[in-house]
PDB file of C-alpha atoms in Angstrom:
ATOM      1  CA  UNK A   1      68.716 156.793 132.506  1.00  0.00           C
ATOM      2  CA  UNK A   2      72.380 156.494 133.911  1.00  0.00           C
ATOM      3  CA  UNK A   3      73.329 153.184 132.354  1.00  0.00           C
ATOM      4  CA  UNK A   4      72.384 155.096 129.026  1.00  0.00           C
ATOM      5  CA  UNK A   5      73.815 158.417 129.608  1.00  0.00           C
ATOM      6  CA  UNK A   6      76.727 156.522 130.838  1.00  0.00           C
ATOM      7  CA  UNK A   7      77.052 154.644 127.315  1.00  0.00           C
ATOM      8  CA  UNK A   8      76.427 158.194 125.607  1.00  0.00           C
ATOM      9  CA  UNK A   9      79.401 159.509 127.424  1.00  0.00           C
ATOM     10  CA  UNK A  10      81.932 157.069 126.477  1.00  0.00           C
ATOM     11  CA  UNK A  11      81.253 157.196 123.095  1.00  0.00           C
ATOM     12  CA  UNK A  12      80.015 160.947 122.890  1.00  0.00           C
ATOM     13  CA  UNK A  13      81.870 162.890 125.486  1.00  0.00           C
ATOM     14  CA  UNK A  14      85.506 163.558 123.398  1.00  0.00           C
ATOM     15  CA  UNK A  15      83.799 165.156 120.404  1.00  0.00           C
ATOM     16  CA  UNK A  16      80.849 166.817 121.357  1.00  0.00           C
ATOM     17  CA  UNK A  17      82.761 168.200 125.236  1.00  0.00           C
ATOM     18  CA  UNK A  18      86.318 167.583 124.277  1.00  0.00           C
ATOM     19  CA  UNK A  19      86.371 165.320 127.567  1.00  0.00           C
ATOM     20  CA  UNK A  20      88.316 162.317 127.650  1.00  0.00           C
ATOM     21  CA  UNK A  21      86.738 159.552 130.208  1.00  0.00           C
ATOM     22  CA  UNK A  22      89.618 157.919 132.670  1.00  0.00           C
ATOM     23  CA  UNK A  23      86.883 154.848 133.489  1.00  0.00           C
ATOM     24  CA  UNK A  24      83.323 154.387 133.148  1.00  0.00           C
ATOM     25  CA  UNK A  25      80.366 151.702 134.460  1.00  0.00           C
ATOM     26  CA  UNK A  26      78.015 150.705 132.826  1.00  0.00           C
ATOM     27  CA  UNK A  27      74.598 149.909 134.493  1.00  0.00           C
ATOM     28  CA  UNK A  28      71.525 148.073 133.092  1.00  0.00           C
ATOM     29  CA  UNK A  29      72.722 150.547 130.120  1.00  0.00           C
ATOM     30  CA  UNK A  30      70.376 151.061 126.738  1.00  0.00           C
ATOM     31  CA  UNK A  31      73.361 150.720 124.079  1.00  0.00           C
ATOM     32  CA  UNK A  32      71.224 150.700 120.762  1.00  0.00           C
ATOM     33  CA  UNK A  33      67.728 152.076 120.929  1.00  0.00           C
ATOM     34  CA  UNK A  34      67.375 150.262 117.701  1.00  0.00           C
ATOM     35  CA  UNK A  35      67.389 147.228 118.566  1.00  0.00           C
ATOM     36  CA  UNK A  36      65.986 147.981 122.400  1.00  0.00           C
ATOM     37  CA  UNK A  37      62.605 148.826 120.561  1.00  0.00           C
ATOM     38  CA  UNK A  38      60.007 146.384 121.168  1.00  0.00           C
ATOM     39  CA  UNK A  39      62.551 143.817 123.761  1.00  0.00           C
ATOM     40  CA  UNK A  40      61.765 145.861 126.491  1.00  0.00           C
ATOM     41  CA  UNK A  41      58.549 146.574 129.017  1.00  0.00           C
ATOM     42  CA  UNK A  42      59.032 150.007 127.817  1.00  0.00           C
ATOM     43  CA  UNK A  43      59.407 149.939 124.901  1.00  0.00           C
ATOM     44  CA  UNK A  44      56.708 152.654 123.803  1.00  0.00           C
ATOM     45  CA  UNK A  45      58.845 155.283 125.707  1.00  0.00           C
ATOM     46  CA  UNK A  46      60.853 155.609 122.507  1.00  0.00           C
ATOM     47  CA  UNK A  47      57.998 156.318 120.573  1.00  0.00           C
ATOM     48  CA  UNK A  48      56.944 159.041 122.946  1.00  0.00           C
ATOM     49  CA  UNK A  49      60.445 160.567 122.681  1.00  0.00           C
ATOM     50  CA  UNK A  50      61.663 160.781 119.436  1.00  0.00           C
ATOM     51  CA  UNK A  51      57.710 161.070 117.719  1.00  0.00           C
ATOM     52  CA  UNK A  52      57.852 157.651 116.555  1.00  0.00           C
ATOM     53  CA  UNK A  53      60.006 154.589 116.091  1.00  0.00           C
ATOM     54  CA  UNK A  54      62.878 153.968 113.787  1.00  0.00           C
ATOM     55  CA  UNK A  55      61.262 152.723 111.079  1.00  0.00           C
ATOM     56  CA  UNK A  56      58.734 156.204 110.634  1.00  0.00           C
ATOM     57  CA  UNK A  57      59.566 159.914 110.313  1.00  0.00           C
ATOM     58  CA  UNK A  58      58.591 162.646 112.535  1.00  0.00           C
ATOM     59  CA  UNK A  59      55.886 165.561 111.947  1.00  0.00           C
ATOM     60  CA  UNK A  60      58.027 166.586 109.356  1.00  0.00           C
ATOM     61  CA  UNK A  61      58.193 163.760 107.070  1.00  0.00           C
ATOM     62  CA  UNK A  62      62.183 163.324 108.241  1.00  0.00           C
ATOM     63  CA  UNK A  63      63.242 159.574 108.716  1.00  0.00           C
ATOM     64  CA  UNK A  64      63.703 158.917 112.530  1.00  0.00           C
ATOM     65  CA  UNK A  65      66.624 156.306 112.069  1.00  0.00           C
ATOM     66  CA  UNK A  66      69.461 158.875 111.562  1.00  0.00           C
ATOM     67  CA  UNK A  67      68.104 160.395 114.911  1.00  0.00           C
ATOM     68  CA  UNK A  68      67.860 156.668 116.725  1.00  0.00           C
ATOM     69  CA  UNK A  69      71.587 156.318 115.552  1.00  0.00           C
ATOM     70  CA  UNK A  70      72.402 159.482 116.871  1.00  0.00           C
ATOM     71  CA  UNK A  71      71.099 158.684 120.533  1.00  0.00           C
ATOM     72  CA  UNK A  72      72.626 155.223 120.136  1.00  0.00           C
ATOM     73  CA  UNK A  73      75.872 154.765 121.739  1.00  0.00           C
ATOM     74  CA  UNK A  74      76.592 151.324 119.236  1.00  0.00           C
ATOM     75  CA  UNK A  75      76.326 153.724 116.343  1.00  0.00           C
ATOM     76  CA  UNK A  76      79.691 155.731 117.985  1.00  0.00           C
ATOM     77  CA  UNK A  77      81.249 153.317 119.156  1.00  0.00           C
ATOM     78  CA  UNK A  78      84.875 153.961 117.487  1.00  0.00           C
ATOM     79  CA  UNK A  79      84.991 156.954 119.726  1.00  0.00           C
ATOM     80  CA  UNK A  80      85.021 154.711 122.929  1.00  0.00           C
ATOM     81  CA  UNK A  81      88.311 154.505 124.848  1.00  0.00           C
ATOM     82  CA  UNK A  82      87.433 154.718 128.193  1.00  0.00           C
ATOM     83  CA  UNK A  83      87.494 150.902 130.019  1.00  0.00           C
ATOM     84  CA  UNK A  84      84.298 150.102 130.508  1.00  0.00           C
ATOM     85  CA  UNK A  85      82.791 148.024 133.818  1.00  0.00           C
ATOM     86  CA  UNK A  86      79.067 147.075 132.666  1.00  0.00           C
ATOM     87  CA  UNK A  87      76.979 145.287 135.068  1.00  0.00           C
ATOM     88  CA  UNK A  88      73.577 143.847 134.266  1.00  0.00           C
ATOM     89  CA  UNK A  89      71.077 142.052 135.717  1.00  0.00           C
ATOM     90  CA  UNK A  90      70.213 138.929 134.149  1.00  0.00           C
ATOM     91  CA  UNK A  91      66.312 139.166 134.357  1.00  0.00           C
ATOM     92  CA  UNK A  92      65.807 142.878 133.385  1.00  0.00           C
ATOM     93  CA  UNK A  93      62.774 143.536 131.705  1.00  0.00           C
ATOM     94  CA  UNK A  94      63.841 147.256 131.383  1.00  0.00           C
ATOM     95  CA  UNK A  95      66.783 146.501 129.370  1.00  0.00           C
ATOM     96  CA  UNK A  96      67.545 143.111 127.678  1.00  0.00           C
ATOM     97  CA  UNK A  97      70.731 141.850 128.497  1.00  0.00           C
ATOM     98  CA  UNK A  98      71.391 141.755 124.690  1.00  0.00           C
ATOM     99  CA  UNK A  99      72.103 145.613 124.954  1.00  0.00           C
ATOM    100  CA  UNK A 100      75.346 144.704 127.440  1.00  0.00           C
ATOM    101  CA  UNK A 101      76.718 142.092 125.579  1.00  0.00           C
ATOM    102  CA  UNK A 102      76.458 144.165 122.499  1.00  0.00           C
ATOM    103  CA  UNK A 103      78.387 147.012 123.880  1.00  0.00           C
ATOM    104  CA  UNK A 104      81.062 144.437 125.756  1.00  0.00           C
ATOM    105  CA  UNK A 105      81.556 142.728 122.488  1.00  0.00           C
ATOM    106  CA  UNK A 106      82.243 146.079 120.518  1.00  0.00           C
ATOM    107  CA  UNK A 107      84.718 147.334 123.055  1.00  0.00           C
ATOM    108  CA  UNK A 108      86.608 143.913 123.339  1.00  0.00           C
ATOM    109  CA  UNK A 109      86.579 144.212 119.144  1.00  0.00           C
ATOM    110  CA  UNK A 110      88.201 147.619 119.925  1.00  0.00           C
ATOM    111  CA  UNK A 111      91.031 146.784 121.860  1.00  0.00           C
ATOM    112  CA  UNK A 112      89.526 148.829 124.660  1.00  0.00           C
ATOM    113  CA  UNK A 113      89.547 147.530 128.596  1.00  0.00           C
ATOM    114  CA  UNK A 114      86.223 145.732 129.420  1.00  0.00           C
ATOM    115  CA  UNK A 115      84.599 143.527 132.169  1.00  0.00           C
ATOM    116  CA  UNK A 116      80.714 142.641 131.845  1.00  0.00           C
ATOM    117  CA  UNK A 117      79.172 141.237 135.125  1.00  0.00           C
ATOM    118  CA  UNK A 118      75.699 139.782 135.184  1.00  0.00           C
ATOM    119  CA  UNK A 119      73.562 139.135 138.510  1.00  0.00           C
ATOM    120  CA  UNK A 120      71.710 135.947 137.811  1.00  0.00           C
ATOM    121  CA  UNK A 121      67.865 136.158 139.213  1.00  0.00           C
ATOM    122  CA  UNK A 122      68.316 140.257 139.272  1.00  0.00           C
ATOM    123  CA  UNK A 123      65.644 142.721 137.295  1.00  0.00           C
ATOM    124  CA  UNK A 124      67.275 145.982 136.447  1.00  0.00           C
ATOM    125  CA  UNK A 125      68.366 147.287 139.650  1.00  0.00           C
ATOM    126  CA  UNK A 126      69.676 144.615 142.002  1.00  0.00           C
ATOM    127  CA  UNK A 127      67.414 143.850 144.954  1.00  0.00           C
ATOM    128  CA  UNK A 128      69.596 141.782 146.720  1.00  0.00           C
ATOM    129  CA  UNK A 129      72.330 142.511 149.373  1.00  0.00           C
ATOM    130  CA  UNK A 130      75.583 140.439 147.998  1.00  0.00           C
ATOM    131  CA  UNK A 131      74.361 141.909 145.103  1.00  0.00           C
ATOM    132  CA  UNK A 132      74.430 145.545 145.879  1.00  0.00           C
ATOM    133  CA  UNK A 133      77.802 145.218 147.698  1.00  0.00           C
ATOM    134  CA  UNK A 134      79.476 143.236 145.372  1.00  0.00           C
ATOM    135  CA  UNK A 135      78.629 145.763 142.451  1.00  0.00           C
ATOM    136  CA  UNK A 136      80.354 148.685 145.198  1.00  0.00           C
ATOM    137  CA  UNK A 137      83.269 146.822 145.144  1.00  0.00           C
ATOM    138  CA  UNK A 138      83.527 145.970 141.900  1.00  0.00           C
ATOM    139  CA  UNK A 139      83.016 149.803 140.458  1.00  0.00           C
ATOM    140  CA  UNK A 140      85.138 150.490 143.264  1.00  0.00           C
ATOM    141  CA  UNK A 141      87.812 148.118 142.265  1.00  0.00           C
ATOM    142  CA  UNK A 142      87.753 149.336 138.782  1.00  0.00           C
ATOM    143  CA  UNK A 143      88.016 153.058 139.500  1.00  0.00           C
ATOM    144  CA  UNK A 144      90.830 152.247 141.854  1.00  0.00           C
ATOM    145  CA  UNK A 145      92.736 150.494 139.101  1.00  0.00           C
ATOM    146  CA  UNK A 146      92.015 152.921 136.117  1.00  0.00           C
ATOM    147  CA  UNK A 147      91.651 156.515 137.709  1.00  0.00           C
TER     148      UNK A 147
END
């Protein structure tokens, strides 16, 4: 869950913590559970969470989709001002690479800093060597430059 908590922070972090991000990376992040549901090899993990998919309500008879929004980072995405680094790989079954280039494309709208990588033949966590060290240097290299 980092590449999603990770996404929940940038956009979340200054209103609900009054905590203003320096920098952030993004990892194999879930960006909009909305459109995550049913693209992914897990996808029935958001149906176990929130007590049913967008598109039902709860126990209650209350509409899940304001709570999907909610735990979607897309949905907050005006509060993001913290450059972003997200790296994806370009296989991952986990998390379609749709969710990155959602969330690189709303920051670039935003005027905000923003570099997507993507490791071609990778799943959601790199397997590879050059892979691993390149993404150490690269989050490296983009702390060193904006913290």
């Amino acid at each position: 869950y980092g590449g999603y908590m990770t996404s929940m922070a940038l956009t979340k972090s200054a209103e609900r913590y009054n905590l203003q991000l320096a920098a952030t990376s993004v990892g194999g992040g879930i960006n909009d559970l909305i459109s995550h549901t049913g693209t992914a090899d897990i996808s029935a993990i958001l149906q176990n969470t929130f007590g049913g998919f967008f598109w039902q309500s709860d126990s209650k008879g209350k509409a899940l989709m304001d709570l999907y929004q909610d735990r979607s980072a897309i949905f907050s995405i005006d509060k993001a001002t913290a450059p972003t680094l997200i790296l994806h790989g370009a296989q991952d079954p986990r998390v379609p690479i749709s969710q990155a280039f959602q969330l690189h494309f709303a920051l670039k709208a935003k005027g905000v800093p923003t570099r997507m990588l993507v490791y071609p033949g990778s799943g959601h966590i790199p397997g590879k060597a050059e892979q691993l060290f390149n993404i150490w240097n690269e989050v490296l290299r983009w702390l060193a430059e904006y913290v």
